[in-house]
Coordinates of C-alpha atoms in Angstrom, one line a residue:
X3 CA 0.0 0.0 0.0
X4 CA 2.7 2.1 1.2
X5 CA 4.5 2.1 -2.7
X6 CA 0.8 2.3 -4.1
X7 CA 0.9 5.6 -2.1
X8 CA 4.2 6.7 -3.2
X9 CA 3.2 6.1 -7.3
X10 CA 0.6 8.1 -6.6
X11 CA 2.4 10.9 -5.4
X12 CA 4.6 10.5 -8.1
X13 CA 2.2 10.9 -10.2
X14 CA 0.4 13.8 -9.2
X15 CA 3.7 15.5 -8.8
X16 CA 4.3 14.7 -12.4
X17 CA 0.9 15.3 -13.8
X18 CA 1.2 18.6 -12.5
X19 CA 4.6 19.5 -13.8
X20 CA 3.2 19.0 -16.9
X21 CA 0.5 21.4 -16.2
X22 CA 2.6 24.0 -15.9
X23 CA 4.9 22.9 -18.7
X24 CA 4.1 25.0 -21.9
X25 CA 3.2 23.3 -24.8
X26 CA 6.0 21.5 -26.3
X27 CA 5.2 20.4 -30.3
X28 CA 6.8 17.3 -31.7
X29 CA 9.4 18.9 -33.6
X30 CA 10.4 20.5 -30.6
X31 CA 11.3 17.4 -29.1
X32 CA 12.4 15.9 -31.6
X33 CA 15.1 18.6 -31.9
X34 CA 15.6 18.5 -27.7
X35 CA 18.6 15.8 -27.2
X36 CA 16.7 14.8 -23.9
X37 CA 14.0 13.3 -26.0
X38 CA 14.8 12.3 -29.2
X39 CA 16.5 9.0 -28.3
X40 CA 12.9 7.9 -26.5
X41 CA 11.1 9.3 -29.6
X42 CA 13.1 7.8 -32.2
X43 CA 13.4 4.6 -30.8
X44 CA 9.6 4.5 -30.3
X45 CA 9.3 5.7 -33.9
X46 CA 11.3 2.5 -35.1
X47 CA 9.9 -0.2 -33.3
X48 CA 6.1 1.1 -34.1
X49 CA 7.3 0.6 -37.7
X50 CA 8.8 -2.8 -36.9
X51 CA 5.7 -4.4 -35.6
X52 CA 4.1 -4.1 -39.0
X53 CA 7.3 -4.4 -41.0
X54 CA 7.9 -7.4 -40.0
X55 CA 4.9 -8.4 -42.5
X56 CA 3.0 -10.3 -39.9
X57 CA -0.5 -9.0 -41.5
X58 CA 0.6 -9.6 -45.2
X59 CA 1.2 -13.3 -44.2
X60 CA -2.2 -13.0 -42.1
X61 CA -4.1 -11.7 -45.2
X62 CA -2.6 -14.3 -48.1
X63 CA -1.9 -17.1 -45.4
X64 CA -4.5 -19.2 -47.7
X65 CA -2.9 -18.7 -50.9
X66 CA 1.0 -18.9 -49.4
X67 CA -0.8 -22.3 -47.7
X68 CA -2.0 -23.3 -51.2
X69 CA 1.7 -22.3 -52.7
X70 CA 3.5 -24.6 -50.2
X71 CA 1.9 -27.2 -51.1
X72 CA -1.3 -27.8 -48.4
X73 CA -4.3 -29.0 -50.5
X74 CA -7.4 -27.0 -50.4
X75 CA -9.6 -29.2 -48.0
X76 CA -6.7 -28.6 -45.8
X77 CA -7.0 -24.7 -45.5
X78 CA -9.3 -24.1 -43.3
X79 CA -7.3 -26.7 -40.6
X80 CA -4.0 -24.6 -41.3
X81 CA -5.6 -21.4 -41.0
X82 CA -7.4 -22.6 -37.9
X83 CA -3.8 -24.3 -36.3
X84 CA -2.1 -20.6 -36.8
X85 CA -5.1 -18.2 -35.0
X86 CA -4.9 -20.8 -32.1
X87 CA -0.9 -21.1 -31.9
X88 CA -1.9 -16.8 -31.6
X89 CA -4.4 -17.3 -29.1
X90 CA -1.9 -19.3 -27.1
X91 CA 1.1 -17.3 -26.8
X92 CA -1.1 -13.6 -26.8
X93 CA -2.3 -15.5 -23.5
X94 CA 0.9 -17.0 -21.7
X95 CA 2.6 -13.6 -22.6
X96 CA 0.3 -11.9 -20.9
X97 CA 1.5 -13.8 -17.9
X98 CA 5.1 -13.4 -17.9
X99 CA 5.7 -9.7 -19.6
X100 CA 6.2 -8.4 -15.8
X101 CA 8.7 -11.6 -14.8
X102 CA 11.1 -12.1 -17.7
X103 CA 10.8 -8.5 -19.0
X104 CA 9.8 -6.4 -22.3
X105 CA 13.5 -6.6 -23.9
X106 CA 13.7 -10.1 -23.5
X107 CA 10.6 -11.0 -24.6
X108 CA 11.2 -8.7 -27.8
X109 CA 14.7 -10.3 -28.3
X110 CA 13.2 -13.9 -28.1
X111 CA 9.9 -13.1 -30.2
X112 CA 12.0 -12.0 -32.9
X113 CA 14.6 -14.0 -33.3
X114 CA 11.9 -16.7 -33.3
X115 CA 10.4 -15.1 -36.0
X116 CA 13.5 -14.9 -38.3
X117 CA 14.4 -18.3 -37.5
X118 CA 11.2 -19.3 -38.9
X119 CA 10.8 -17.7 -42.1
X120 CA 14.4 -18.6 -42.2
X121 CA 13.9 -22.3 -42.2
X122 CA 10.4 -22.4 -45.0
X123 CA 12.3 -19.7 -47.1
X124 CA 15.1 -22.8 -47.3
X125 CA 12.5 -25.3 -48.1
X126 CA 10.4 -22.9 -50.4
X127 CA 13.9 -22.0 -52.6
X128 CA 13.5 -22.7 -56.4
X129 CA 15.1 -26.1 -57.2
X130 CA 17.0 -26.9 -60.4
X131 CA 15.5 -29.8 -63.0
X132 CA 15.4 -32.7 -62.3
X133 CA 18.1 -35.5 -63.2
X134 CA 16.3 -38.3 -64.0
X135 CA 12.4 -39.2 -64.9
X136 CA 10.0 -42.3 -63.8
X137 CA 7.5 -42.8 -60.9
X138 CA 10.8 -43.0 -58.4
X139 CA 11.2 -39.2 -59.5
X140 CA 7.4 -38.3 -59.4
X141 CA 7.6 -40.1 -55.7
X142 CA 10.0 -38.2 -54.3
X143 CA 8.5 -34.8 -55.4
X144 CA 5.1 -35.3 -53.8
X145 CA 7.0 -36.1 -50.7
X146 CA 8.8 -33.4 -50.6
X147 CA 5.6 -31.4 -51.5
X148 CA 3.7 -32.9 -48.7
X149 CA 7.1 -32.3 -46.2
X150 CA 7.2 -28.5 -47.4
X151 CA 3.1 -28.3 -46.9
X152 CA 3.7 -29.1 -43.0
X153 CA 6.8 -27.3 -42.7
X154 CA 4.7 -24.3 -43.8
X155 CA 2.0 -24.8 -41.4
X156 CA 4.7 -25.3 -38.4
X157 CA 6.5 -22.5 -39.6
X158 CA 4.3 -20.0 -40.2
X159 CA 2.5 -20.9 -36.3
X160 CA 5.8 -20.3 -35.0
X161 CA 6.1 -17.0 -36.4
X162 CA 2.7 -16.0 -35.1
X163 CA 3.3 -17.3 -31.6
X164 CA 6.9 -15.4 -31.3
X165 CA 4.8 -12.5 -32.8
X166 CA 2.1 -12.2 -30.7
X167 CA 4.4 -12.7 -27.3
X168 CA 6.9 -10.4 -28.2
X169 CA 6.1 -7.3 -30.8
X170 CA 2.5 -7.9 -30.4
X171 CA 1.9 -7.6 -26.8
X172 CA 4.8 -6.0 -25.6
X173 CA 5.1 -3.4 -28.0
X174 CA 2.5 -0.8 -27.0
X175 CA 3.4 -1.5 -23.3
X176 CA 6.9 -0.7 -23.9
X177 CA 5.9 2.5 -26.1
X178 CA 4.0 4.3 -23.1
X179 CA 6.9 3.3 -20.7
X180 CA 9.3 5.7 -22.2
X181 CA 7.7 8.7 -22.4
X182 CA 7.3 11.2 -20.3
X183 CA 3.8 12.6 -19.6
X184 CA 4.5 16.0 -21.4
X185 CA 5.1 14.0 -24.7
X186 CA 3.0 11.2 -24.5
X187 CA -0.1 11.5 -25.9
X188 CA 1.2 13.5 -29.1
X189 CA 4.7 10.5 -29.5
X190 CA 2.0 7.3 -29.3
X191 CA -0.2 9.1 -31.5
X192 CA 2.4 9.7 -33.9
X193 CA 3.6 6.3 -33.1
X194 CA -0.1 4.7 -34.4
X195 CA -0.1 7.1 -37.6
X196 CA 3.9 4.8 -38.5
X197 CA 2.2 2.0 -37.1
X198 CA -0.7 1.7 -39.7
X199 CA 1.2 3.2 -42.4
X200 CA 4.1 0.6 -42.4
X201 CA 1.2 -1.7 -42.1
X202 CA -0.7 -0.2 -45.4
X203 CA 2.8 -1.0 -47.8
X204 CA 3.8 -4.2 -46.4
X205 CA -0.1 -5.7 -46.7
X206 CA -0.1 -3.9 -50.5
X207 CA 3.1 -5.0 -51.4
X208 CA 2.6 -8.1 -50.3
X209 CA 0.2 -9.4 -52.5
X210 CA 2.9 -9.3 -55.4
X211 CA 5.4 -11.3 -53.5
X212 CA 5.4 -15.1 -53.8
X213 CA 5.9 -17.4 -50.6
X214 CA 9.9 -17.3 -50.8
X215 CA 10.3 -13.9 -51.2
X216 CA 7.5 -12.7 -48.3
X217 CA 9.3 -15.5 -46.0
X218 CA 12.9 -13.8 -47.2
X219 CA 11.7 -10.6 -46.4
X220 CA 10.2 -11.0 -43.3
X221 CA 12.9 -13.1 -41.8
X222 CA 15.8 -10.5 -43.1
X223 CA 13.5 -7.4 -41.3
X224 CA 12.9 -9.8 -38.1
X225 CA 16.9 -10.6 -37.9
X226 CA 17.3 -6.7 -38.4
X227 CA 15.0 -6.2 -35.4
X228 CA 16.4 -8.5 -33.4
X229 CA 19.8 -6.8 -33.8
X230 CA 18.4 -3.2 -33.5
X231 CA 16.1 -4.1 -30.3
X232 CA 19.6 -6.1 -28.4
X233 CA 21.5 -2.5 -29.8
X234 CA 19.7 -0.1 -28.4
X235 CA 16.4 -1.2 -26.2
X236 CA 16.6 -0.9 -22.7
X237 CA 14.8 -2.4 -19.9
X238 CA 11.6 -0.7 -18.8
X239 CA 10.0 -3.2 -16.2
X240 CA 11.9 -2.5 -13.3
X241 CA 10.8 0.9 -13.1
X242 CA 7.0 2.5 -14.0
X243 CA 6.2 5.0 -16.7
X244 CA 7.3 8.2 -15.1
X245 CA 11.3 6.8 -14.6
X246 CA 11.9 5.5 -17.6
X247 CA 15.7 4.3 -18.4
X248 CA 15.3 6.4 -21.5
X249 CA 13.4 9.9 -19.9
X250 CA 13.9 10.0 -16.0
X251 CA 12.6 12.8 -14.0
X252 CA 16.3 13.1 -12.2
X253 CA 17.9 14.1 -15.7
X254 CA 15.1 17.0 -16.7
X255 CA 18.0 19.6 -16.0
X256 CA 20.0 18.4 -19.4
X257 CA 16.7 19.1 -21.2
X258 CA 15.9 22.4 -22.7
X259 CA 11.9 21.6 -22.6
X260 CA 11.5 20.2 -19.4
X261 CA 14.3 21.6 -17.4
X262 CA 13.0 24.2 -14.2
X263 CA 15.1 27.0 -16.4
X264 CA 13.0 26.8 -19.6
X265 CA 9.8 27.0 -17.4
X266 CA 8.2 30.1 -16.0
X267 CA 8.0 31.4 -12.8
X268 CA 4.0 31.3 -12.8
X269 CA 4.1 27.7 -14.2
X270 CA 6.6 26.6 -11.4
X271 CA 4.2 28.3 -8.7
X272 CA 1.2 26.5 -10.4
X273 CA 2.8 23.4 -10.1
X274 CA 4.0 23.9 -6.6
X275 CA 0.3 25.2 -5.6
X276 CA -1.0 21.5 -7.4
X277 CA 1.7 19.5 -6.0
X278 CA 0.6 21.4 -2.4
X279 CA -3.1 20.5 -2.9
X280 CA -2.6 17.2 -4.2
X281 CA -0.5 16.5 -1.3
X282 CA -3.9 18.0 0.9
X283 CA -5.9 15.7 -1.1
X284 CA -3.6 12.3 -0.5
X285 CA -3.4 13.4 3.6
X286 CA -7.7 14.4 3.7
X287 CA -8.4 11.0 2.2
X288 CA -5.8 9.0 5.1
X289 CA -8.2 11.2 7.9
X290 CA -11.7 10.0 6.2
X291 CA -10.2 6.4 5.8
X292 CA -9.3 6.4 9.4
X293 CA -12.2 8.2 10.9
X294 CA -14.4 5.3 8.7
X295 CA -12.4 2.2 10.0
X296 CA -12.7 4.3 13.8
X297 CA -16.8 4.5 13.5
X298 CA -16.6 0.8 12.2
X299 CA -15.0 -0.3 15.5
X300 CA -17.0 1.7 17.9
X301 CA -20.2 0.6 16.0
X302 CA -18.5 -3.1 16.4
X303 CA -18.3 -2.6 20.2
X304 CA -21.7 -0.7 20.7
X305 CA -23.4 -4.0 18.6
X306 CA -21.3 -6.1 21.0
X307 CA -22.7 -4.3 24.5
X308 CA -26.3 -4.6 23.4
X309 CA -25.8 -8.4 22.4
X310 CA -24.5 -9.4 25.2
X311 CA -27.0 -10.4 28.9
X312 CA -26.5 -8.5 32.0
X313 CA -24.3 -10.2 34.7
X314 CA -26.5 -12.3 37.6
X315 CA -26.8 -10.4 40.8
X316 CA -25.3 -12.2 43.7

């Protein structure tokens, strides 16, 4: 309770700091050294999560199914074995984001993911002609059709799995972790606008790419993820959204935005007159909670005095 109190605090104090901030536009803060490594980083991985082409493979999964070789009665259970692989692993990572943390679960989910599209772009890869002809020939390539066929299915599950418990749930989490209040709304807005728009090309250009070249370039921009997020992501879950590895309140004074120089003296007496009041608010509510628990006990003993029979004269 005692922390629950303190984050609280914390975040009156900083909601009202930012009430007396002036308004800072993105291309101020994207110029503002302070910020710019939070923003652009944000920026990237926003893109990533579509990049990746995780909705182009969703959209054509049935004809990139029917390319690999999965006949057509067979759709429906392929489709059907990739949304639950998704169900699965959105669910599990839902457990386990706050234990093993959002870098790790980023680094895993997309190295998962290139590993993947790694192994069916191998087994998808043109082949040369033949060397021979005859029903040994003919036998061999239907095996190999039917082995591809299942590979594509296992494959393109795993992706989806490492997708959904690491840029698909962690990715918005991690976004409004490492931004400060000031900036927030305006950098995950701007964030969703990337988001949707990386989205828009891959899911268009994707419906010109066969199944090799998707799974090449889905596993080339996963592997390139995988390197960027071990590079430059830091860990978020040890702290909460308002001391942020990448924007904490202790290092404001190396910020030209947020620093107590750039602010007014009227905004830093507004914010000390809400941090005051809030702080009223916080002690008012401890006095009601204990005067409510006090009239509980004295109603507990009155009910207990009336209940209980008068003691036998002697």
């Amino acid at each position: 309770i005692l922390k629950l109190e303190m984050q609280l605090k914390d975040l009156a104090d900083a909601a009202a700091e930012a009430r007396a901030t002036s308004h800072i536009y993105l291309y101020q803060a994207i110029c503002d050294p302070f910020l710019r490594c939070a923003l652009l980083l944000g920026f990237a991985l926003a893109s990533l999560q579509q990049l990746c082409g995780v909705y182009a493979l969703l959209s054509y999964s049935n004809s990139l199914f029917r390319e690999a070789g999965v006949e057509p009665d067979r759709l429906m259970w392929a489709s059907t074995a990739m949304a639950s692989a998704n169900l699965v692993s959105a669910v599990l990572s839902s457990k386990v984001v706050d234990r093993w943390g959002r870098r790790t679960l980023l680094l895993a989910g997309s190295l998962v993911q290139a590993c993947a599209m790694a192994a069916l772009a191998w087994a998808t890869a043109p082949q040369g002609p033949g060397t021979g002809d005859g029903e040994g020939e003919g036998e061999q390539l239907r095996w190999a059709e039917s082995a591809t066929a299942g590979l594509a299915v296992v494959c393109f599950s795993l992706f989806f799995m490492a997708f959904s418990s690491g840029l698909g749930a962690v990715t918005w989490v991690y976004l409004a972790e490492i931004y400060p209040i000031e900036i927030r709304g305006a950098a995950l807005s701007t964030c969703g606008v990337i988001n949707w728009l990386a989205c828009f090309w891959v899911v268009f250009l994707g419906r010109f790419l066969s199944l090799h070249s998707a799974c090449k370039f889905s596993g080339i921009v996963s592997l390139v993820g995988f390197v960027g997020i071990y590079l430059w992501l830091v860990e978020t879950k040890t702290g909460w959204s308002e001391e942020s590895p990448l924007s904490p309140r202790s290092a404001r004074s190396s910020s030209s935005l947020l620093s107590p120089a750039a602010t007014p003296e009227w905004a830093q007496a507004s914010a000390a007159a809400a941090a005051l009041q809030a702080g009223r608010g916080a002690a008012a509510a401890e006095d009601k909670a204990a005067a409510r628990g006090k009239a509980r006990r004295s109603g507990h003993r009155e009910r207990h005095d009336v209940g209980t029979p008068p003691a036998p004269a002697t």
